[in-house]
Structures are given as structure tokens and as C-alpha cells.
Amino acid sequence: MTRTEDRLRDAFQGAAETIRPGSLTPLTVPSPRRRRRLWGVPIVVAGVLGLILVGTSLVAGRMSPRPAAGSRILSGAPDHVLAIRNGRALVEDGAGRPIARIGGERYEAVAATGDGRVFFLASASASGKSSYTFYRVTLGANGTPSGPEKVRTDDPVRMDSGLGKPERFAASRDGSKLALVGANGGRSGIVVIDVRTGAQHDMEEVGRALPASSATWAPDNRTLGYIAEGEDGRPALYLLDTGQDQLTPRVLRSATMPDDALINVFVVDPDGRTLTAQVQGAKHGPGDDADYRLVRLSAATGQPTGWTARLPTDSFFVKPDPTGRHFLQIIDGRLGRVDDGAFSWVSSATDYTDAAW
Amino acid sequence: MVGAMRPPRSSTHERERADDAPVAELVRLFREHQLGLARTALMIVGDRATAEDVVQDAFVEAHRRIGRLRDPDRMLPYIRASVVNRCRSVLRRRKLAFSLARVHEPPVWSAESAAILGEERREVFLALQGLPRRQREVLVLRYYLDLGESEIAEVMGIRGSTVRSTTARALATLATRLGEKHDQD
């Protein structure tokens, strides 16, 4: 075999491995048409066909129908998305079709854990928007949600700045901790809740007036990432080890990129080695145009590494799936997704407040 | 008087079983070959989403024509050919749509994919992209799917001798573009 043939085989093998076994959509065929047959209509055959195909889907562990053409780009991603729309929590499939509604109203935010099944919902208390109640919901394999189970907390959890975007509510991958970041009492604030005991740890960042944002948990389930005002008054990416008695955040990097682009929001990827950040490029032109992209950064150095995905416009939103290869986007209330570096819209509806998978 | 003998009529159950067999075979082929065919299509069209669509559509079409695919041995070649033909259609459509649509998904040979694939492999894919369509297909079928000459000929609808000459020309061009010495086997 020649060197060229060797290289060809190696390149093909490398590219082939980007499609992992078990990540493809199961086969779904259209309903069989009626056909004129001399000896009758083979209803039983159609039934058997259905059973065989459904059985195949069950074996593959994927029961969702084939998504619409525009969203099939997302195959390999989780089958279910938990979305907040008009204060309601809905389980949807990967194409934005509702599967089930979770009881209750006034939901403002949702955070996923690392297994794609357990989610936490944040609900604004009836007394006012600055205090929150949390619920745990578990999805079955077919997307059926459990009833919302209230998370006990010692005291009402307050966050004056609310849970708007960029993301201010996050659950650790093991589901043991929740975090709210924002502002309390006019200062940047962070609240960490121990889900098991209900204890909460409030941290007020003295001297920093800007609300913290972009809450994200590292896979160690103790390091919380967020964006807050840096020493120089400009926003910076912070990492905080919540497992220590003395909470001392460390600056990972400035939120400003060398080309004057700005990191709006970031998440620590499930492997812990990289971050994925939504970046707004430097403004230019008479209309203050800018480009918007999702960028992968090294968690160690904060420097760009790996792919970049172009986004249609600013999103202030990025939610990874458990693999870190698929990301949800909400742009102007519309749900989109980025799969292996490619953006596509999921739904044309524009009432999405939050979503996670 | 002895009347003419008619072949015994098969029972309903037997007829159903006969109809089920091709479908069961199709399902088995899907389970066993979906991944390989999607990966093959990926090498030709460049992106996973399209590759997956192409394979899905090929199987859906095969299911629609199941009545004409009674010979289980013919199914896989038929589906392979269908996948390759659909890849060609995709590439033709892309040429037409290129100036109208913005493609968000980076192909496997793009700079964005270099981090995943490695620069050296990307170089191979870029060189491969520069080859004529038929040469690319032959190389993918030969060096990814490991198909023999006659199988490639069947999938592509060309003669075995054409497969041989196309492969040789493709390898020679590729070697030149990759800056390597081409050895004739």
C-alpha cells in the first residue's frame, strides 16, 4: 500500500469517527399508501412492519419520530428539551414539538444536570419577583416528566436582579447544587444552594456593582463559573471553588477578546477542559454591525481552541447537552441549536424564555 | 374425468410471512449498515446532517419500493447506489444554491473541523475535494467501504475496467497534490 493510500484510509477513519455509533436517528418510514392489489389489502403486513420498526427504535432507545428536515441537523443530541414558554414548563422534542406540560405556572428558568433526565425549575414566588422557589423534575425515557418536587431551602432565596439573561441559574452536573448569580442589595451577588440539605451560601462581591451573570458549573460539581465586574471595572470570567470555607474567586480571563469582541456568556463544557462562549464581535460600519459566534475556549488558559460557530445574531444564551457537542440557543425568544459547530433553528415560535437539555 | 391441476393456494399466513421477509431484511440492513453508509456519505457531501438525511432517504425509498426488492442479496447494492446517487444530487443542488443560501454547517474538510480531525487529515480531504466527482466516489468506496472492483462498478453503474482506471488516476492526482511520490501497484 502506498503512502497516499495509507493517508486516505487514515483520513476516512478519522472523519468516520466523528459520527459515533448509536448517535444516528432511527429509521422512520412514512405511512404506507394504499395499493391496489389483486389479492387484497395487506393490513397485517403493514402492522408487522410497524411493529418491526417500533421494535428497532426501542432497541436503539429512541422513540421520538424523525424530526423535521430543518432540525435533523441536530441528531445525536438529547431527545428532549425542557423549555420555559410564557411561564409554563414544557417538554419538547428536538424539533420543538410539545410532548408534555409540567404542572404549575410562573416558571422563569430551567437548569439541566449532567444526565439529561433531571432538571431544576426556578419559579418566582407569588409575593414578588425577587425571591424564588425551586423544583426538581425527572424525565422518563420517552420524555414523560415526573411531578415537580419542591426543593427545600432554609430561607427564601432572594435575587434582586431576577433570572434574566445572560444565564443566572445553573445546576451542578450531579444535581447536588444550584447557583443563582446576579445582584442583591445593589451589589454583585451569588447564592449557592445545597439541594440535599437546603442550606444556602450567600456571597456578596464587595465593590462590584455590576450584577454577576452566566452561571455555570464545572464537572467537578464544586467549581462555579460566572461573569462579573473585574478589578479594572471591565467584565471578567471567574471561577469560584465553592467547596472551600474561604470563597475566593479567581479570574480566568477578561471578557474582552483581543479584537475587541466581548464574551457575553459562557459555559464550562462537560469535559472540564474547554469552555464554550457566546461572543459578540467588535461593532463596525454605520449601523454598528457586529458578528456573533459561539467560540470554544481552553479552560486552562481562556484562549480560543477548536471550532467556532456563526450565530444569526446576539443570543446571550448557551446551554450545553451532557456531551458538550450540542448547544441550545435562544435568540429573540426563538429556539435554535448548535451541533458540532453548526447553527440551525429549532422552532419559529418566539416565546421561549429559557430551555435546557 | 381428470381436471387440470392448479397449484395449491398459499394460506393467508404464508403470504404474510412472504411479505414480511423483505421488510425484516431491510430493517436488518438499516441496523447493520446505517452507520457505515452515513459515514460514507459524510466523505462525499462533507457534513453529518446531510449524510444522515441521505441515508434515511435511501432507506425510506427502498421501503417504498420493497415490492420490487424481493431478492435480499440485491438490497444492499441497491441502497449503496441510492446513497451515492443522492449524494450527487445534494452536491448538484448545492452548486445551484451556493449563491443564495448561507451554509452554517462546516464541512468535514473545513478549518473549523481541523481541530477535531487534525491538519494532516484535513489536507487529505482538501486534496480529495479537488478531484472530479467520480474519482472521489471511487476512492471513498474503495478505501473507506473496502468494496471490491465489481461492487464499486455496481454501485456507480460503471464498468470494472473504468473503476480500475479511475482509481489509478485519482490516486496519482492525490499523490501529486499531497506532495508524495506515486507508486503504481
Coordinates of C-alpha atoms in Angstrom, one line a residue:
Chain A
M1 CA 0.0 0.0 0.0
T2 CA 1.3 3.4 -0.9
R3 CA 1.7 6.4 1.5
T4 CA -1.3 8.1 -0.3
E5 CA -3.5 5.1 0.3
D6 CA -2.4 5.0 3.9
R7 CA -3.3 8.6 4.4
L8 CA -6.6 8.2 2.6
R9 CA -7.6 5.3 4.9
D10 CA -6.5 7.3 8.0
A11 CA -8.4 10.4 6.9
F12 CA -11.5 8.4 6.2
Q13 CA -11.3 6.7 9.5
G14 CA -10.8 10.0 11.3
A15 CA -13.8 11.6 9.6
A16 CA -15.9 8.4 10.1
E17 CA -15.3 8.6 13.9
T18 CA -17.0 12.0 14.0
I19 CA -20.2 10.0 13.6
R20 CA -20.4 7.9 16.7
P21 CA -22.2 4.6 16.9
G22 CA -25.7 5.0 18.4
S23 CA -25.9 8.7 17.6
L24 CA -27.9 8.4 14.4
T25 CA -31.7 8.9 14.1
P26 CA -33.7 5.6 13.9
L27 CA -35.4 4.9 10.7
T28 CA -39.0 6.2 10.4
V29 CA -40.9 5.5 7.2
P30 CA -44.0 7.3 6.0
S31 CA -47.3 5.6 6.5
P32 CA -47.8 3.0 3.7
R33 CA -50.0 4.1 0.9
R34 CA -53.0 2.0 -0.2
R35 CA -52.1 0.0 -3.1
R36 CA -54.3 -1.9 -5.5
R37 CA -53.6 -5.5 -5.1
L38 CA -55.4 -8.3 -6.7
W39 CA -55.5 -10.4 -3.6
G40 CA -56.4 -7.8 -1.0
V41 CA -55.0 -5.1 1.2
P42 CA -52.1 -6.4 3.3
I43 CA -53.1 -4.7 6.6
V44 CA -51.3 -7.4 8.6
V45 CA -48.1 -6.7 6.7
A46 CA -48.3 -3.0 7.5
G47 CA -48.9 -3.9 11.1
V48 CA -45.9 -6.2 11.2
L49 CA -43.8 -3.5 9.5
G50 CA -44.8 -1.0 12.2
L51 CA -44.0 -3.5 15.0
I52 CA -40.6 -4.3 13.5
L53 CA -39.7 -0.6 13.1
V54 CA -41.0 0.4 16.5
G55 CA -39.1 -2.5 17.9
T56 CA -36.0 -1.3 16.2
S57 CA -36.5 2.1 17.7
L58 CA -37.0 0.6 21.1
V59 CA -33.8 -1.4 20.8
A60 CA -32.0 1.8 19.9
G61 CA -33.6 3.6 22.9
R62 CA -35.0 6.3 20.7
M63 CA -38.8 6.6 20.3
S64 CA -39.1 10.2 19.0
P65 CA -40.3 10.5 15.5
R66 CA -38.0 11.7 12.8
P67 CA -37.5 15.4 13.3
A68 CA -38.5 17.9 10.7
A69 CA -35.9 18.2 7.9
G70 CA -34.6 21.5 9.2
S71 CA -33.8 20.2 12.6
R72 CA -32.4 16.8 11.7
I73 CA -29.1 18.6 11.8
L74 CA -29.3 18.0 15.5
S75 CA -29.3 14.3 15.5
G76 CA -27.1 12.7 18.2
A77 CA -28.3 15.4 20.6
P78 CA -30.7 14.6 23.5
D79 CA -34.2 13.6 22.5
H80 CA -35.9 16.0 24.9
V81 CA -35.7 19.7 25.7
L82 CA -37.3 21.3 28.7
A83 CA -38.4 24.7 27.7
I84 CA -40.0 27.7 29.6
R85 CA -42.6 29.4 27.5
N86 CA -45.0 32.1 28.9
G87 CA -44.3 30.9 32.4
R88 CA -45.1 27.3 31.6
A89 CA -42.6 24.4 31.6
L90 CA -42.9 22.1 28.6
V91 CA -41.1 19.0 27.5
E92 CA -40.5 19.2 23.8
D93 CA -38.8 17.0 21.2
G94 CA -35.7 18.1 19.3
A95 CA -37.9 19.8 16.7
G96 CA -39.7 22.0 19.1
R97 CA -42.9 19.9 19.3
P98 CA -44.5 19.7 22.7
I99 CA -44.6 16.3 24.4
A100 CA -45.8 17.1 27.9
R101 CA -46.5 20.0 30.1
I102 CA -45.3 20.2 33.7
G103 CA -47.8 21.3 36.3
G104 CA -47.5 24.8 37.8
E105 CA -47.1 28.3 36.5
R106 CA -44.7 31.2 36.8
Y107 CA -41.6 29.3 35.9
E108 CA -38.7 31.6 35.0
A109 CA -35.7 29.4 34.4
V110 CA -34.6 25.8 33.9
A111 CA -31.3 24.2 34.6
A112 CA -30.2 20.7 33.5
T113 CA -28.0 18.3 35.4
G114 CA -25.5 16.2 33.6
D115 CA -27.7 13.1 32.9
G116 CA -30.2 14.8 30.6
R117 CA -33.0 13.5 32.8
V118 CA -33.1 15.6 36.0
F119 CA -33.9 19.3 35.7
F120 CA -34.4 22.1 38.1
L121 CA -37.0 24.8 37.6
A122 CA -37.0 28.2 39.2
S123 CA -40.3 29.7 40.0
A124 CA -40.9 33.3 41.1
S125 CA -42.6 33.5 44.5
A126 CA -46.1 34.9 44.4
S127 CA -45.0 37.6 46.8
G128 CA -42.6 39.2 44.3
K129 CA -40.1 38.5 41.6
S130 CA -37.0 38.8 43.8
S131 CA -37.5 35.5 45.7
Y132 CA -37.5 32.1 44.2
T133 CA -38.7 28.5 44.8
F134 CA -37.1 25.5 43.1
Y135 CA -38.5 22.3 41.8
R136 CA -36.8 19.1 40.6
V137 CA -38.3 17.2 37.7
T138 CA -37.2 13.9 36.2
L139 CA -38.0 12.9 32.7
G140 CA -38.7 9.3 31.7
A141 CA -37.0 7.8 28.7
N142 CA -39.9 8.8 26.5
G143 CA -39.9 12.4 27.8
T144 CA -42.7 11.9 30.4
P145 CA -42.0 14.3 33.3
S146 CA -42.4 13.4 36.9
G147 CA -44.4 15.9 39.0
P148 CA -42.4 18.9 40.2
E149 CA -40.8 18.1 43.5
K150 CA -40.1 21.2 45.7
V151 CA -36.5 21.7 46.8
R152 CA -36.4 22.5 50.4
T153 CA -34.4 25.6 51.3
D154 CA -33.7 27.0 54.8
D155 CA -34.7 30.5 53.8
P156 CA -36.4 32.1 50.8
V157 CA -33.8 32.5 48.1
R158 CA -33.6 36.1 47.0
M159 CA -32.0 37.6 43.9
D160 CA -33.0 41.2 43.3
S161 CA -31.8 41.2 39.7
G162 CA -34.1 38.4 38.7
L163 CA -33.1 35.4 36.5
G164 CA -32.9 37.1 33.1
K165 CA -30.2 36.6 30.6
P166 CA -27.3 36.1 30.4
E167 CA -27.9 32.9 32.3
R168 CA -28.3 33.4 36.1
F169 CA -29.4 30.0 37.2
A170 CA -27.4 26.7 37.0
A171 CA -27.5 23.2 38.4
S172 CA -24.3 21.2 39.0
R173 CA -24.0 18.1 36.9
D174 CA -24.7 15.7 39.8
G175 CA -27.7 17.7 40.8
S176 CA -26.4 18.4 44.3
K177 CA -26.1 22.2 44.0
L178 CA -27.9 25.1 42.5
A179 CA -26.5 28.5 41.9
L180 CA -28.1 31.9 41.3
V181 CA -25.9 34.8 40.3
G182 CA -27.0 38.4 39.9
A183 CA -27.2 41.3 42.3
N184 CA -28.6 41.7 45.8
G185 CA -28.7 44.9 47.7
G186 CA -27.1 46.8 44.8
R187 CA -24.1 44.6 44.7
S188 CA -23.0 41.6 42.6
G189 CA -24.2 38.5 44.5
I190 CA -24.0 34.7 44.3
V191 CA -26.2 32.2 46.1
V192 CA -25.2 28.5 46.2
I193 CA -27.9 26.1 47.4
D194 CA -27.1 22.6 48.7
V195 CA -30.0 20.6 47.3
R196 CA -29.7 17.8 49.8
T197 CA -29.7 19.9 53.0
G198 CA -31.4 23.0 51.8
A199 CA -28.6 25.2 53.1
Q200 CA -27.7 28.2 51.1
H201 CA -24.5 30.1 51.0
D202 CA -24.8 33.8 50.0
M203 CA -21.8 35.7 48.7
E204 CA -21.8 39.4 48.1
E205 CA -19.0 40.7 46.0
V206 CA -17.9 43.9 47.8
G207 CA -17.0 46.7 45.5
R208 CA -18.6 45.2 42.4
A209 CA -21.8 47.0 41.3
L210 CA -22.5 45.1 38.1
P211 CA -24.7 42.1 38.5
A212 CA -23.0 38.8 38.0
S213 CA -24.2 36.6 35.2
S214 CA -23.5 33.5 33.2
A215 CA -23.7 30.9 36.0
T216 CA -22.1 27.6 35.0
W217 CA -20.9 24.6 37.0
A218 CA -17.7 22.7 36.2
P219 CA -18.0 18.9 36.0
D220 CA -16.2 18.6 39.4
N221 CA -19.6 19.8 40.9
R222 CA -17.9 22.4 43.1
T223 CA -16.4 25.0 40.8
L224 CA -18.8 27.7 39.7
G225 CA -18.1 29.9 36.7
Y226 CA -19.6 33.3 36.2
I227 CA -19.0 36.7 34.6
A228 CA -18.7 39.7 36.9
E229 CA -17.0 43.1 37.0
G230 CA -13.3 42.8 37.3
E231 CA -10.8 44.8 39.2
D232 CA -10.5 47.2 36.3
G233 CA -14.2 47.7 36.1
R234 CA -14.5 45.6 33.0
P235 CA -16.2 42.3 33.0
A236 CA -14.2 39.1 33.5
L237 CA -14.7 35.4 33.6
Y238 CA -14.4 34.0 37.1
L239 CA -14.1 30.5 38.6
L240 CA -15.1 30.0 42.3
D241 CA -14.3 26.9 44.3
T242 CA -17.5 26.5 46.4
G243 CA -16.0 23.5 48.3
Q244 CA -13.7 25.7 50.4
D245 CA -14.6 27.6 53.5
Q246 CA -13.0 30.7 52.3
L247 CA -14.6 31.6 49.0
T248 CA -12.1 33.3 46.7
P249 CA -12.9 33.6 43.1
R250 CA -10.1 33.6 40.6
V251 CA -10.1 35.5 37.3
L252 CA -9.9 33.1 34.3
R253 CA -9.7 35.8 31.7
S254 CA -11.1 39.2 30.7
A255 CA -14.4 39.0 28.9
T256 CA -12.9 41.2 26.3
M257 CA -11.2 39.4 23.4
P258 CA -8.1 40.9 21.7
D259 CA -10.1 42.0 18.7
D260 CA -12.5 44.0 21.0
A261 CA -15.0 41.2 20.8
L262 CA -16.9 40.6 24.1
I263 CA -17.8 37.3 25.8
N264 CA -21.5 37.7 26.8
V265 CA -22.0 34.3 28.3
F266 CA -20.0 31.1 28.7
V267 CA -20.4 27.5 30.0
V268 CA -17.8 25.0 31.2
D269 CA -18.0 22.1 28.9
P270 CA -18.8 18.6 30.3
D271 CA -15.2 17.5 29.8
G272 CA -14.0 20.4 32.0
R273 CA -11.1 21.1 29.6
T274 CA -12.9 23.7 27.4
L275 CA -15.4 26.4 27.7
T276 CA -18.0 27.4 25.1
A277 CA -18.6 31.2 25.0
Q278 CA -21.1 33.3 23.1
V279 CA -19.1 36.2 21.7
Q280 CA -20.2 39.5 20.2
G281 CA -17.7 40.8 17.7
A282 CA -16.4 44.3 17.6
K283 CA -19.0 46.7 16.2
H284 CA -18.3 48.2 12.8
G285 CA -19.9 50.1 10.0
P286 CA -22.5 52.9 10.1
G287 CA -25.1 50.6 11.6
D288 CA -22.9 49.3 14.4
D289 CA -22.9 45.8 12.8
A290 CA -21.2 43.0 14.6
D291 CA -20.7 39.3 14.1
Y292 CA -21.9 36.9 16.7
R293 CA -20.4 33.5 17.3
L294 CA -20.0 30.6 19.6
V295 CA -16.4 30.0 20.4
R296 CA -14.6 27.2 22.2
L297 CA -12.0 28.3 24.7
S298 CA -9.4 26.5 26.7
A299 CA -10.5 26.2 30.4
A300 CA -6.9 26.4 31.4
T301 CA -5.8 29.5 29.5
G302 CA -9.1 31.0 28.3
Q303 CA -7.7 31.2 24.8
P304 CA -9.7 30.1 21.8
T305 CA -9.3 26.4 20.8
G306 CA -11.3 24.2 18.4
W307 CA -14.4 25.2 16.4
T308 CA -16.3 28.5 16.0
A309 CA -19.9 28.6 15.0
R310 CA -21.5 31.7 13.5
L311 CA -24.8 32.8 15.0
P312 CA -27.5 34.8 13.2
T313 CA -27.4 37.5 15.9
D314 CA -26.8 38.1 19.6
S315 CA -28.1 35.4 21.9
F316 CA -26.8 35.9 25.4
F317 CA -27.5 32.3 25.8
V318 CA -25.8 29.0 25.6
K319 CA -26.8 25.7 27.1
P320 CA -24.8 22.5 26.5
D321 CA -26.1 19.0 26.4
P322 CA -24.5 16.3 28.5
T323 CA -21.9 15.6 25.8
G324 CA -20.9 19.2 25.2
R325 CA -21.3 18.7 21.4
H326 CA -24.8 20.3 21.2
F327 CA -25.9 23.6 22.4
L328 CA -29.3 25.3 22.7
Q329 CA -29.6 28.9 21.7
I330 CA -32.4 31.3 22.4
I331 CA -32.3 34.3 20.1
D332 CA -35.1 36.9 20.4
G333 CA -37.3 34.3 22.0
R334 CA -36.7 31.8 19.3
L335 CA -35.1 28.4 20.0
G336 CA -32.1 27.4 17.9
R337 CA -29.3 24.9 18.3
V338 CA -25.6 24.5 17.5
D339 CA -24.5 21.0 16.7
D340 CA -20.8 20.2 16.2
G341 CA -20.3 23.8 15.3
A342 CA -23.3 24.3 13.0
F343 CA -26.3 26.6 13.9
S344 CA -29.9 25.8 12.9
W345 CA -33.3 27.0 14.1
V346 CA -35.5 24.5 16.0
S347 CA -38.7 26.5 16.1
S348 CA -40.3 29.5 14.6
A349 CA -42.1 30.3 17.9
T350 CA -40.8 33.4 19.6
D351 CA -42.0 32.9 23.2
Y352 CA -39.1 30.9 24.7
T353 CA -37.8 32.3 27.9
D354 CA -35.4 29.5 28.8
A355 CA -34.5 26.0 27.7
A356 CA -32.2 23.2 28.7
W357 CA -31.4 19.6 27.8
Chain B
M1 CA -62.5 -37.2 -15.7
V2 CA -59.4 -35.6 -14.6
G3 CA -59.4 -31.9 -14.4
A4 CA -56.3 -29.6 -14.8
M5 CA -54.3 -29.4 -11.6
R6 CA -53.9 -25.9 -10.2
P7 CA -51.1 -25.1 -7.8
P8 CA -52.4 -25.1 -4.2
R9 CA -53.3 -21.6 -3.0
S10 CA -51.0 -20.5 -0.2
S11 CA -52.6 -19.7 3.1
T12 CA -53.0 -16.1 4.2
H13 CA -50.4 -16.7 6.9
E14 CA -47.9 -17.9 4.4
R15 CA -48.5 -14.9 2.2
E16 CA -48.0 -12.5 5.1
R17 CA -44.7 -14.2 6.0
A18 CA -43.5 -13.8 2.4
D19 CA -44.3 -10.1 2.5
D20 CA -42.7 -9.6 5.9
A21 CA -39.3 -11.1 4.9
P22 CA -38.1 -8.2 2.7
V23 CA -39.1 -5.7 5.3
A24 CA -37.3 -7.6 8.0
E25 CA -34.3 -7.8 5.8
L26 CA -34.5 -4.0 5.2
V27 CA -34.6 -3.4 8.9
R28 CA -31.6 -5.7 9.4
L29 CA -29.7 -3.8 6.8
F30 CA -30.6 -0.5 8.3
R31 CA -29.4 -1.7 11.7
E32 CA -26.1 -3.1 10.4
H33 CA -25.2 -0.5 7.7
Q34 CA -26.8 2.8 8.7
L35 CA -23.6 3.9 10.4
G36 CA -21.2 2.8 7.6
L37 CA -23.4 4.4 4.9
A38 CA -23.8 7.6 6.8
R39 CA -20.0 7.8 7.2
T40 CA -19.6 7.0 3.5
A41 CA -22.0 9.8 2.6
L42 CA -20.1 12.1 5.0
M43 CA -16.9 11.6 3.0
I44 CA -18.8 12.7 -0.2
V45 CA -21.1 15.5 1.0
G46 CA -18.9 16.8 3.9
D47 CA -21.4 17.3 6.7
R48 CA -23.1 14.9 9.0
A49 CA -26.6 16.2 8.8
T50 CA -26.8 15.9 5.1
A51 CA -25.1 12.5 5.2
E52 CA -27.7 11.2 7.7
D53 CA -30.5 12.6 5.6
V54 CA -29.2 10.9 2.5
V55 CA -29.1 7.5 4.2
Q56 CA -32.5 7.9 5.8
D57 CA -34.0 8.9 2.4
A58 CA -32.3 6.0 0.7
F59 CA -33.9 3.5 3.2
V60 CA -37.3 5.2 3.0
E61 CA -37.2 4.9 -0.8
A62 CA -36.1 1.3 -0.5
H63 CA -39.0 0.7 1.8
R64 CA -41.4 2.4 -0.7
R65 CA -40.1 0.0 -3.4
I66 CA -40.0 -3.0 -1.2
G67 CA -42.2 -4.9 -3.6
R68 CA -39.6 -4.8 -6.3
L69 CA -36.7 -5.7 -3.9
R70 CA -37.6 -9.3 -3.3
D71 CA -34.1 -10.6 -3.6
P72 CA -32.4 -9.9 -0.3
D73 CA -28.9 -10.1 -1.9
R74 CA -29.8 -7.2 -4.2
M75 CA -30.9 -4.8 -1.4
L76 CA -27.6 -3.6 -0.1
P77 CA -26.1 -2.9 -3.5
Y78 CA -29.4 -1.0 -4.4
I79 CA -29.2 1.0 -1.2
R80 CA -25.5 1.8 -1.6
A81 CA -26.1 3.0 -5.1
S82 CA -29.1 5.0 -3.9
V83 CA -26.9 6.7 -1.3
V84 CA -24.2 7.6 -3.8
N85 CA -26.8 8.9 -6.2
R86 CA -28.4 11.0 -3.5
C87 CA -25.0 12.4 -2.6
R88 CA -24.6 13.5 -6.2
S89 CA -28.0 15.2 -6.2
V90 CA -27.1 17.0 -3.0
L91 CA -23.8 18.3 -4.5
R92 CA -25.7 19.4 -7.6
R93 CA -28.3 21.3 -5.6
R94 CA -25.5 22.9 -3.5
K95 CA -23.9 24.3 -6.6
L96 CA -27.2 25.9 -7.6
A97 CA -28.0 27.2 -4.1
F98 CA -24.5 28.3 -3.3
S99 CA -25.1 32.0 -4.1
L100 CA -28.5 32.1 -2.4
A101 CA -28.0 30.3 0.9
R102 CA -25.6 30.7 3.7
V103 CA -24.4 27.3 4.8
H104 CA -23.9 27.2 8.6
E105 CA -22.5 23.7 8.9
P106 CA -18.8 23.5 8.4
P107 CA -17.9 20.5 6.2
V108 CA -15.5 17.9 7.4
W109 CA -12.7 19.5 5.4
S110 CA -13.2 23.0 6.8
A111 CA -10.8 24.9 9.0
E112 CA -13.4 24.6 11.8
S113 CA -13.1 20.9 11.7
A114 CA -9.4 20.8 11.7
A115 CA -9.2 20.8 15.5
I116 CA -11.3 17.6 15.5
L117 CA -9.8 15.9 12.5
G118 CA -6.2 17.1 12.6
E119 CA -4.5 19.2 10.0
E120 CA -2.9 16.3 8.2
R121 CA -6.3 14.6 7.6
R122 CA -7.8 17.8 6.6
E123 CA -5.1 18.2 4.0
V124 CA -6.2 14.8 2.5
F125 CA -9.8 15.9 2.4
L126 CA -9.0 19.2 0.8
A127 CA -7.0 17.3 -1.9
L128 CA -9.8 14.9 -2.3
Q129 CA -12.3 17.7 -2.8
G130 CA -10.2 18.9 -5.7
L131 CA -10.8 15.6 -7.6
P132 CA -13.6 15.1 -10.1
R133 CA -16.8 13.7 -8.6
R134 CA -16.4 10.2 -10.0
Q135 CA -12.8 9.9 -8.7
R136 CA -13.8 11.0 -5.2
E137 CA -16.6 8.4 -5.1
V138 CA -14.3 5.6 -6.2
L139 CA -11.8 6.4 -3.5
V140 CA -14.4 6.6 -0.8
L141 CA -16.0 3.3 -1.9
R142 CA -12.6 1.6 -2.2
Y143 CA -10.7 2.9 0.8
Y144 CA -13.5 3.6 3.3
L145 CA -16.1 0.9 2.5
D146 CA -13.4 -1.5 1.3
L147 CA -15.6 -2.5 -1.7
G148 CA -14.1 -4.7 -4.4
E149 CA -13.9 -3.6 -8.1
S150 CA -17.1 -5.3 -9.1
E151 CA -19.1 -3.9 -6.2
I152 CA -17.9 -0.4 -6.9
A153 CA -18.8 -0.9 -10.5
E154 CA -22.3 -2.0 -9.5
V155 CA -22.8 0.9 -7.0
M156 CA -21.6 3.5 -9.5
G157 CA -23.1 2.0 -12.6
I158 CA -19.8 1.8 -14.5
R159 CA -17.6 -1.0 -15.8
G160 CA -14.9 -2.7 -13.8
S161 CA -12.2 -1.5 -16.1
T162 CA -13.4 2.0 -15.6
V163 CA -13.2 1.6 -11.8
R164 CA -9.6 0.4 -12.2
S165 CA -8.5 3.3 -14.4
T166 CA -10.5 5.9 -12.3
T167 CA -8.9 4.7 -9.1
A168 CA -5.4 4.8 -10.6
R169 CA -5.9 8.3 -11.9
A170 CA -7.4 9.5 -8.6
L171 CA -4.5 8.1 -6.6
A172 CA -1.9 9.6 -8.9
T173 CA -3.6 13.1 -8.7
L174 CA -4.0 12.8 -5.0
A175 CA -0.3 11.8 -4.5
T176 CA 0.8 14.8 -6.6
R177 CA -1.4 17.2 -4.6
L178 CA -0.2 15.8 -1.3
G179 CA 3.4 16.1 -2.5
E180 CA 4.0 12.4 -2.4
K181 CA 5.6 10.0 -4.8
H182 CA 3.0 7.9 -6.5
D183 CA 3.9 4.2 -6.8
Q184 CA 1.9 2.2 -9.3
D185 CA 0.9 -1.1 -7.8

